[in-house]
Tab-separated table of C-alpha atoms in Angstrom:
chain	number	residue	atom	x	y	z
A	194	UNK	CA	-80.547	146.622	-179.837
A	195	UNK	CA	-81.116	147.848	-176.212
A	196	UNK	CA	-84.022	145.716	-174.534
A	197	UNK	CA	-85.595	147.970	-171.135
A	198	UNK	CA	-86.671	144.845	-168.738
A	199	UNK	CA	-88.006	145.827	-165.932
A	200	UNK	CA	-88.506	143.641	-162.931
A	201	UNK	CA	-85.180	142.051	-163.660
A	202	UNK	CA	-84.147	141.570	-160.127
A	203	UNK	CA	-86.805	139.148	-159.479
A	204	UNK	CA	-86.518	135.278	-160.711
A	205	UNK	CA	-88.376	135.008	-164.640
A	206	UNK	CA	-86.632	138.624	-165.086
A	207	UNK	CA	-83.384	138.096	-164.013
A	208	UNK	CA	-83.074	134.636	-165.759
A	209	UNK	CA	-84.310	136.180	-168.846
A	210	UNK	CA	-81.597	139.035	-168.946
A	211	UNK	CA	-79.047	135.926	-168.461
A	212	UNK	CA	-80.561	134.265	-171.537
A	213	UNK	CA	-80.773	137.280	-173.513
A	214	UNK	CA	-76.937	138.564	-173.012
A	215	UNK	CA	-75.822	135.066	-173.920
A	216	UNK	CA	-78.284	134.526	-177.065
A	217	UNK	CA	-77.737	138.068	-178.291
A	218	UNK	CA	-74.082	139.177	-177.903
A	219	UNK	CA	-73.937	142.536	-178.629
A	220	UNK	CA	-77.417	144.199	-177.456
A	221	UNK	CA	-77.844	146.603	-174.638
A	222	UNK	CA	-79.774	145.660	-171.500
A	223	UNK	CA	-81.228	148.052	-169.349
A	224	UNK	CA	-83.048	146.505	-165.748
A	225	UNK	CA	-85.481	148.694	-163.635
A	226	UNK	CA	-86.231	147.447	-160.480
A	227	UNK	CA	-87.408	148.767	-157.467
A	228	UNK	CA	-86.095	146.001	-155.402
A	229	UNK	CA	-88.974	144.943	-153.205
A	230	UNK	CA	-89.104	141.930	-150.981
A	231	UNK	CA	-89.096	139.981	-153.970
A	232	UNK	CA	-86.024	141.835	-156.306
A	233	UNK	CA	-82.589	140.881	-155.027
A	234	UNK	CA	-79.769	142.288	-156.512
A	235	UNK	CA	-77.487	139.663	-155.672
A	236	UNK	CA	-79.484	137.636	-158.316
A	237	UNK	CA	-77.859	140.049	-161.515
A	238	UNK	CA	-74.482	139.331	-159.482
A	239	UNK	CA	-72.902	137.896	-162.405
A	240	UNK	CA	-73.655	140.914	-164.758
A	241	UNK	CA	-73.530	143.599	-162.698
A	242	UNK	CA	-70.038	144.400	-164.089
A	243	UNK	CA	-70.845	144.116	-167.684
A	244	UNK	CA	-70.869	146.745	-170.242
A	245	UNK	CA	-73.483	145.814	-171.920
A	246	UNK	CA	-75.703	145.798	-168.419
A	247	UNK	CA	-77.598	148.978	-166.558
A	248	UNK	CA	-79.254	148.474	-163.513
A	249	UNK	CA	-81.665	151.071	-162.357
A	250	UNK	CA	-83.537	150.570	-158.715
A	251	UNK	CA	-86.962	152.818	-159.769
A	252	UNK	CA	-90.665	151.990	-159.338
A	253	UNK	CA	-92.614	151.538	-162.867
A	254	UNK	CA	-95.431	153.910	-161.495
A	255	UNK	CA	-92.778	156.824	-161.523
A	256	UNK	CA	-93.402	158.176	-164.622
A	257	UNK	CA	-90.765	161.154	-164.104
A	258	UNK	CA	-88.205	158.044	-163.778
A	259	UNK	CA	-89.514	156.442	-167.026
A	260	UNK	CA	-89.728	159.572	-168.990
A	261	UNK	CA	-85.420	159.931	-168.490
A	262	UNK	CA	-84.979	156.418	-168.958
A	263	UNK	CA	-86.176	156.448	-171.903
A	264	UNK	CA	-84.531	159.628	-172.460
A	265	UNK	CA	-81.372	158.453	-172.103
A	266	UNK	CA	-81.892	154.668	-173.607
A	267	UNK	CA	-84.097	155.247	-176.411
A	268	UNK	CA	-85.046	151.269	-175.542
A	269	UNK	CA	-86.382	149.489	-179.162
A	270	UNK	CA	-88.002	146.709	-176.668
A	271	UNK	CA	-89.894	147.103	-173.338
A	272	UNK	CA	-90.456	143.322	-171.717
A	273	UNK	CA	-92.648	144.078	-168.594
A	274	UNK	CA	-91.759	141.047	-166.034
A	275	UNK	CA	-92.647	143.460	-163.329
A	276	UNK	CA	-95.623	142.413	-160.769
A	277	UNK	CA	-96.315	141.818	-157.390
A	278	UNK	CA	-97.059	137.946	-158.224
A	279	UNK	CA	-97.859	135.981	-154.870
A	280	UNK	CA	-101.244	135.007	-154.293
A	281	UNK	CA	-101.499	134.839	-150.724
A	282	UNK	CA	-99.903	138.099	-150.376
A	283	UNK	CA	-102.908	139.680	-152.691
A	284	UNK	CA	-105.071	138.051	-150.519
A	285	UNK	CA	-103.563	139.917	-148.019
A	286	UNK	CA	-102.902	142.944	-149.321
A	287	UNK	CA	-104.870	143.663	-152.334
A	288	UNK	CA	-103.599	147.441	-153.279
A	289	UNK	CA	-100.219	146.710	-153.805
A	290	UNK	CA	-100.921	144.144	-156.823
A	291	UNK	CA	-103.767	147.051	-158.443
A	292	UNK	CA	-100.631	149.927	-157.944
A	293	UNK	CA	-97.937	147.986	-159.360
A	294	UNK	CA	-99.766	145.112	-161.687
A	295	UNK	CA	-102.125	147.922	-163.318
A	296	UNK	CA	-100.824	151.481	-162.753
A	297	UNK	CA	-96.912	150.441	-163.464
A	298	UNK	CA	-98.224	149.319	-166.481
A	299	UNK	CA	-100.129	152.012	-167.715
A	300	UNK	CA	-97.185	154.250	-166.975
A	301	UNK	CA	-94.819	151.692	-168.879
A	302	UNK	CA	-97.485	151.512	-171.993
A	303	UNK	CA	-97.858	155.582	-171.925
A	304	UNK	CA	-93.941	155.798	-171.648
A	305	UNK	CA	-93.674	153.300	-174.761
A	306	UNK	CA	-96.357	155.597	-176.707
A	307	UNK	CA	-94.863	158.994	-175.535
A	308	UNK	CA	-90.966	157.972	-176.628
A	309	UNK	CA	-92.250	155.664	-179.707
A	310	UNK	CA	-90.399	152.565	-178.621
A	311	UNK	CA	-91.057	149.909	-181.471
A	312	UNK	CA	-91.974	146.567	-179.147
A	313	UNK	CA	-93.611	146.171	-176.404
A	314	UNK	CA	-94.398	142.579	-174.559
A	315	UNK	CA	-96.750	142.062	-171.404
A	316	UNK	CA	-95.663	139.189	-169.362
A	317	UNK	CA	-99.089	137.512	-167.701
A	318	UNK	CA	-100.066	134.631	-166.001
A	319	UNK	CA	-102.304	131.415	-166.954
A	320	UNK	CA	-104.170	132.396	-163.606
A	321	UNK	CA	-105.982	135.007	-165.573
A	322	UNK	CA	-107.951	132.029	-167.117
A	323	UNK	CA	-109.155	131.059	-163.540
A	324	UNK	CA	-108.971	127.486	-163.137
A	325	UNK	CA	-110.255	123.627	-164.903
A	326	UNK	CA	-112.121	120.786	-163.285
A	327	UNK	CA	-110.079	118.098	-161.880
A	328	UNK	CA	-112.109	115.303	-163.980
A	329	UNK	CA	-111.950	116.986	-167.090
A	330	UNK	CA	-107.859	116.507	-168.347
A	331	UNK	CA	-109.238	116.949	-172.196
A	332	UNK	CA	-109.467	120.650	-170.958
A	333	UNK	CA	-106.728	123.373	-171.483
A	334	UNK	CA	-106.733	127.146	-171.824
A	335	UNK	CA	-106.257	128.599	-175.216
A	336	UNK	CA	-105.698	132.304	-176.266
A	337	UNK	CA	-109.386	132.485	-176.403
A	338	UNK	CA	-110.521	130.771	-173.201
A	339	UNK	CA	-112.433	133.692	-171.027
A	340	UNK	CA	-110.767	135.157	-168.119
A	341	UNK	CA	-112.014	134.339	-165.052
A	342	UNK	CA	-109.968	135.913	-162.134
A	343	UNK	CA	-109.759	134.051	-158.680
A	344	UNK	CA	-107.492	135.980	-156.544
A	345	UNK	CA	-106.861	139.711	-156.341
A	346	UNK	CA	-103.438	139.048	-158.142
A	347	UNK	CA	-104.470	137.280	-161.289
A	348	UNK	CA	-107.655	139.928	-161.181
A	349	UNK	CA	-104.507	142.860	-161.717
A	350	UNK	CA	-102.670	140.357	-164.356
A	351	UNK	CA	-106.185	140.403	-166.361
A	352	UNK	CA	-106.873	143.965	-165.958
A	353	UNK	CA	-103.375	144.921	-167.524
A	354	UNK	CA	-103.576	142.230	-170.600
A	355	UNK	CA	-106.657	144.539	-170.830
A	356	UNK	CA	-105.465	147.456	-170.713
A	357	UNK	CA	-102.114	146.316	-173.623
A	358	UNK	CA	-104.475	145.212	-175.780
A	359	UNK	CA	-106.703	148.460	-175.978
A	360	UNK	CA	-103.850	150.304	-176.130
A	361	UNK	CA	-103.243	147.965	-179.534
A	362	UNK	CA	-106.025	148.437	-180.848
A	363	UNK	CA	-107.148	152.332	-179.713
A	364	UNK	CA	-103.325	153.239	-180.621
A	365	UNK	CA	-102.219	150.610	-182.834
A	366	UNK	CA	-99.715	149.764	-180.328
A	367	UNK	CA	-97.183	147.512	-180.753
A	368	UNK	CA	-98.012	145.458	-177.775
A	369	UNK	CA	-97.974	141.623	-177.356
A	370	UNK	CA	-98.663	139.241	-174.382
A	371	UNK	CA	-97.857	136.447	-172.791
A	372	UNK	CA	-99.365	133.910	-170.712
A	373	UNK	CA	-97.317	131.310	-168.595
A	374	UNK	CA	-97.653	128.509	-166.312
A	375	UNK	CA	-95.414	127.953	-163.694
A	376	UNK	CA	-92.303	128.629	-164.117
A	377	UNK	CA	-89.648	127.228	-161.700
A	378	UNK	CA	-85.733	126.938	-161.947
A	379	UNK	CA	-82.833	128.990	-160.742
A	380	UNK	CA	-83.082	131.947	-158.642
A	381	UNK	CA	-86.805	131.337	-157.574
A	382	UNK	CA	-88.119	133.519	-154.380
A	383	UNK	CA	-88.624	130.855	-151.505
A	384	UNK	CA	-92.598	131.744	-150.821
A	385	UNK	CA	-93.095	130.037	-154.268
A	386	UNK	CA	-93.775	126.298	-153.676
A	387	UNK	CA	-90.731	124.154	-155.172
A	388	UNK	CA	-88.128	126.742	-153.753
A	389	UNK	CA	-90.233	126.822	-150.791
A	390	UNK	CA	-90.261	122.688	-150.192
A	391	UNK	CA	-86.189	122.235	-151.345
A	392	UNK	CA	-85.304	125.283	-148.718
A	393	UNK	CA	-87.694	123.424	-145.596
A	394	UNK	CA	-86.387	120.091	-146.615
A	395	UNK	CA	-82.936	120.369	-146.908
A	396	UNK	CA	-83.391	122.322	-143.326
A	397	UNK	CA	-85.764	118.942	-141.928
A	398	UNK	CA	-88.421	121.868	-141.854
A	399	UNK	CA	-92.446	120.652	-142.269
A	400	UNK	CA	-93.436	121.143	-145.787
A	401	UNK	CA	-96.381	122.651	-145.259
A	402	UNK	CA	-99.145	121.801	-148.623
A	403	UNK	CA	-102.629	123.213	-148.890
A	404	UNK	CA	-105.521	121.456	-148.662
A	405	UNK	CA	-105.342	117.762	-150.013
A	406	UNK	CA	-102.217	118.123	-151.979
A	407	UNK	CA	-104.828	117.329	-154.848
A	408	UNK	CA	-104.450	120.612	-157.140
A	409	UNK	CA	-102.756	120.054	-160.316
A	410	UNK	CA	-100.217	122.626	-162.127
A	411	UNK	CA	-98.444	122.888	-165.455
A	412	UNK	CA	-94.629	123.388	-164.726
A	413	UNK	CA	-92.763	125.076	-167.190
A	414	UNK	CA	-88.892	125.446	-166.985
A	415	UNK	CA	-87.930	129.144	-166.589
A	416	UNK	CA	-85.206	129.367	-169.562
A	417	UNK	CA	-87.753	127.666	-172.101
A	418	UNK	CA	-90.147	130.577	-171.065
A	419	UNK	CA	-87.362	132.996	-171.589
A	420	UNK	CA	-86.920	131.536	-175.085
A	421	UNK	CA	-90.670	132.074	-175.879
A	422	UNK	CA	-90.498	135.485	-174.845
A	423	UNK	CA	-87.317	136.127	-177.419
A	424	UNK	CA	-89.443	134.223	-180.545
A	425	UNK	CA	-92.463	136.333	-179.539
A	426	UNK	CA	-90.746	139.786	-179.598
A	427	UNK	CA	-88.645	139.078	-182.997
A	428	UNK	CA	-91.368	137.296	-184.697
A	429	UNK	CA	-94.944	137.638	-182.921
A	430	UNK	CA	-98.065	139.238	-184.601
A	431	UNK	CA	-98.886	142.769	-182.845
A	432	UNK	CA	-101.809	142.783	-180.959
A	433	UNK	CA	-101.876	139.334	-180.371
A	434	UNK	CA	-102.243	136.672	-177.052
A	435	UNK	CA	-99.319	133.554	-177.112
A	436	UNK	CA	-100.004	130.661	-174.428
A	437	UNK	CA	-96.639	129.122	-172.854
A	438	UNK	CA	-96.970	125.807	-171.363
A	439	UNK	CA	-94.535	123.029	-170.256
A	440	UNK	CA	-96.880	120.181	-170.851
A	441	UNK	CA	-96.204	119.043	-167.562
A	442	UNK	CA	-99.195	118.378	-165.494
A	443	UNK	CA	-98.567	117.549	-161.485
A	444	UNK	CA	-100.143	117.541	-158.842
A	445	UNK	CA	-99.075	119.235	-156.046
A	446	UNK	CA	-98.971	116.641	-153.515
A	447	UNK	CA	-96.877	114.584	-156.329
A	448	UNK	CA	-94.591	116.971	-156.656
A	449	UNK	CA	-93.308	117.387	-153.289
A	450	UNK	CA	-92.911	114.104	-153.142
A	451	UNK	CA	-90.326	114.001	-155.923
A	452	UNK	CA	-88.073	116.227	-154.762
A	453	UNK	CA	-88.363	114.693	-150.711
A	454	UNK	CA	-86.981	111.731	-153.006
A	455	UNK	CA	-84.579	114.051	-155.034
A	456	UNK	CA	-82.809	115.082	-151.727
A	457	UNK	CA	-83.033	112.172	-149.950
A	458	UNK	CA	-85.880	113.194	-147.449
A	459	UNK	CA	-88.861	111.626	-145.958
A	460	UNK	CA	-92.158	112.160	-146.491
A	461	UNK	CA	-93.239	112.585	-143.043
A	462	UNK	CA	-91.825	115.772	-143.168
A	463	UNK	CA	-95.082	116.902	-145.440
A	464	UNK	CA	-97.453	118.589	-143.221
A	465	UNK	CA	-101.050	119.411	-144.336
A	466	UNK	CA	-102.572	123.258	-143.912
A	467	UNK	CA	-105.225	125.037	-144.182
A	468	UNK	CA	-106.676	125.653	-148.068
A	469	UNK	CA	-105.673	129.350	-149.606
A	470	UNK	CA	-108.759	131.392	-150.411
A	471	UNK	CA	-110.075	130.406	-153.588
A	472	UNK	CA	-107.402	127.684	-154.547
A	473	UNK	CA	-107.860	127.057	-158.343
A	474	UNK	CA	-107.956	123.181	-159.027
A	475	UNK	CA	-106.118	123.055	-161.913
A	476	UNK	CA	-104.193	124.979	-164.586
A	477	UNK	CA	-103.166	123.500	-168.229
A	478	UNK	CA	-102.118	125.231	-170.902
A	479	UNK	CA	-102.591	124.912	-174.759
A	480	UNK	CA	-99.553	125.953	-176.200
A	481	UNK	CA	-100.690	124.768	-179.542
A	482	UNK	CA	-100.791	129.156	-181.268
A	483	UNK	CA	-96.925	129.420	-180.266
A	484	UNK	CA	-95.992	125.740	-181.468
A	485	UNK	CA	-97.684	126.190	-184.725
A	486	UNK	CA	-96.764	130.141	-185.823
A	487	UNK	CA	-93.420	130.406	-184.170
A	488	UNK	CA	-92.503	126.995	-183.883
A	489	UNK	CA	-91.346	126.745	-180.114
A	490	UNK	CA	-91.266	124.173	-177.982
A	491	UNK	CA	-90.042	123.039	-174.140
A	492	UNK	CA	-86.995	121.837	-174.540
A	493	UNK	CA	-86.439	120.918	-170.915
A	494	UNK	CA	-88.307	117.658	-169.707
A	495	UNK	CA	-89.666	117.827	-165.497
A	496	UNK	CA	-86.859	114.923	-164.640
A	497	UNK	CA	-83.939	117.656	-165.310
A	498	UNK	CA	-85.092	120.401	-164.660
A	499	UNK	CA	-85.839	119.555	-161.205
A	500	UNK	CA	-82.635	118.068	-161.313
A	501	UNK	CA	-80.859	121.367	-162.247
A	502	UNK	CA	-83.571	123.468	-159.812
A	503	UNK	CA	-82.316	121.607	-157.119
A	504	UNK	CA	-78.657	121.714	-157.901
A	505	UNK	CA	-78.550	125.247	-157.830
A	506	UNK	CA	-80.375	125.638	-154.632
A	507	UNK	CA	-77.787	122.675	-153.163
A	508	UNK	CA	-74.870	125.414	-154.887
A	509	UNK	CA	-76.525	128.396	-154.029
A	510	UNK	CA	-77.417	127.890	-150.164
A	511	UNK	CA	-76.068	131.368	-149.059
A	512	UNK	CA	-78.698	132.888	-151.568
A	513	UNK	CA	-81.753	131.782	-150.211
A	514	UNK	CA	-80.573	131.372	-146.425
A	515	UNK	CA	-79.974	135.204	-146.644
A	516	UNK	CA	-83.500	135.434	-147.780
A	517	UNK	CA	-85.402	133.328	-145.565
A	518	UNK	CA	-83.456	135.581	-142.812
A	519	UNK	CA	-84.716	138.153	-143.075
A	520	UNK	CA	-88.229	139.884	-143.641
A	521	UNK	CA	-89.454	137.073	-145.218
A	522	UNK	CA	-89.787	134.824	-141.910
A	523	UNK	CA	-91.656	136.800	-140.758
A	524	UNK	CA	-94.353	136.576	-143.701
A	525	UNK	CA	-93.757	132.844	-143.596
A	526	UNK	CA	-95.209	132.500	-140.062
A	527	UNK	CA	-97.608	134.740	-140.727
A	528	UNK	CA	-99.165	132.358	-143.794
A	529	UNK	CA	-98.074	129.189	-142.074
A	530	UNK	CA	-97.779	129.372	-138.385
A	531	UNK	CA	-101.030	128.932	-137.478
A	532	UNK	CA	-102.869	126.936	-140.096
């Protein structure tokens, strides 16, 4: 089986081509990538070499590119991790996310039509769902909660689920989707807010947390997402919306916390900022669809996989210092400095 993934580079991608060569020795996996500030190479490092590996650096808008790809793969799965997935950045920049979140994947779902590839899976966001009242913890999203968009970003994320599923039902498409809530683990860009805190901390940097610290996410280890994502393309309905969720409510403010205490580090490095634009309160998913027809589960509890996030950011320090270098200290000042 050859499996097309494109955003690989980037941290849920590249993590997921990991668990898919080891949980399916044999199959063919193709990465597309256009390597933006977010897509580092040096992440696929340890399959670069591999047979069984292709890396291609193209943009999923190209459609020439996409038309000989598939040309020369003939791919029997498509799993589109590909997006422009900060929200701060959309609030900056709005265009890229529409270009990229929406027109990459119309091009990918026409490409997937035009060359009859027989899966096709969306990767989405729980931010599509907007957000839940603090005083309400009863709440959750289901498959069926409607989407409310808050930022420019998750408005793209919706518009593309969209856009799959009338392609599944104009076409009878074979499309699925998935919607995730935050993932964190290895290889994690440092904008995102635990790589972000372990990288300042272990540098005695602030740790700079929006607002009140108060708002509350549901953390979801990367590789049990991965796993989702494998029972949902052998085994998922067509057409149809599956909820991932780690059951693992924190808030924010809680969270840093834990890992000042993982690493030995004291609070008073925590510095209050300035609230993002439109901050959701709250994000908790009902994974109760994928549980029930598929019969996933997390597997990894919050206490280790922090544990093993941190780790590999303790083993990995030339990674992210080679990052946070670079272009992206400049964007970091340019959110933080002043707020």
């Amino acid at each position: 089986m050859t499996v097309l993934v494109t955003g690989g580079a980037g941290f849920i991608g590249a993590n997921f081509i990991f668990y898919w060569l080891n949980a399916h020795p044999g199959d063919r996996m193709v990465c597309l990538d256009r390597l933006t500030y977010a897509g580092n190479l040096s992440t696929l490092r340890p399959v670069l070499e591999r047979p069984e590996f292709r890396f291609v650096k193209a943009d999923i808008c190209d459609r020439e590119t996409l038309d000989r790809l598939f040309e020369e793969e003939h791919p029997e799965a498509v799993v589109n991790f590909a997006a422009e997935s900060h929200v701060d950045r959309s609030i900056e920049d709005p265009e890229v996310f529409l270009r990229t979140n929406v027109m990459g994947t119309a091009a990918l779902l026409d490409a997937c039509r035009k060359y009859g590839t027989p899966r096709f899976h969306q990767v989405s966001t729980d931010e599509v769902y907007g957000d839940l009242p603090l005083d309400r913890p009863e709440l959750r999203f289901t498959e069926t909660t409607n989407l409310h968009a808050s930022s420019p970003y998750s408005a793209s994320k919706a518009s593309a689920d969209l856009l799959t599923l009338a392609y599944c039902r104009t076409y009878g498409f074979p499309g699925t989707i998935s919607r995730c809530s935050n993932n964190y683990g290895p290889c994690q860009f440092p904008e995102k807010l635990i790589p972000l805190m372990i990288a300042n901390a272990l540098q005695n940097k602030p740790l700079p947390v929006y607002g009140t610290g108060k708002n509350v996410r549901d953390w979801l280890y990367v590789e049990d997402h991965c796993r989702a994502i494998d029972l949902i393309l052998r085994k998922g309905r067509i057409g149809e919306v599956y909820n991932i969720g780690g059951d693992c409510e924190l808030e924010n403010i809680a969270l840093v916390r834990r890992i000042c205490r993982e690493l030995g580090k004291p609070e008073s490095l925590i510095t209050y900022v300035a609230d993002r634009k439109g901050h959701d309160l709250r994000y908790a998913i009902d994974s109760g669809k994928l549980r029930h027809e598929l019969g996933w589960r997390p597997e990894t509890g919050f206490e280790e996989g922090i544990r093993n996030t941190i780790r590999w950011y303790l083993e990995n320090r030339d990674w992210w210092v080679e990052i946070i270098s670079g272009e992206y200290r400049d964007y970091y000042e340019k959110m933080y400095g002043n707020r």
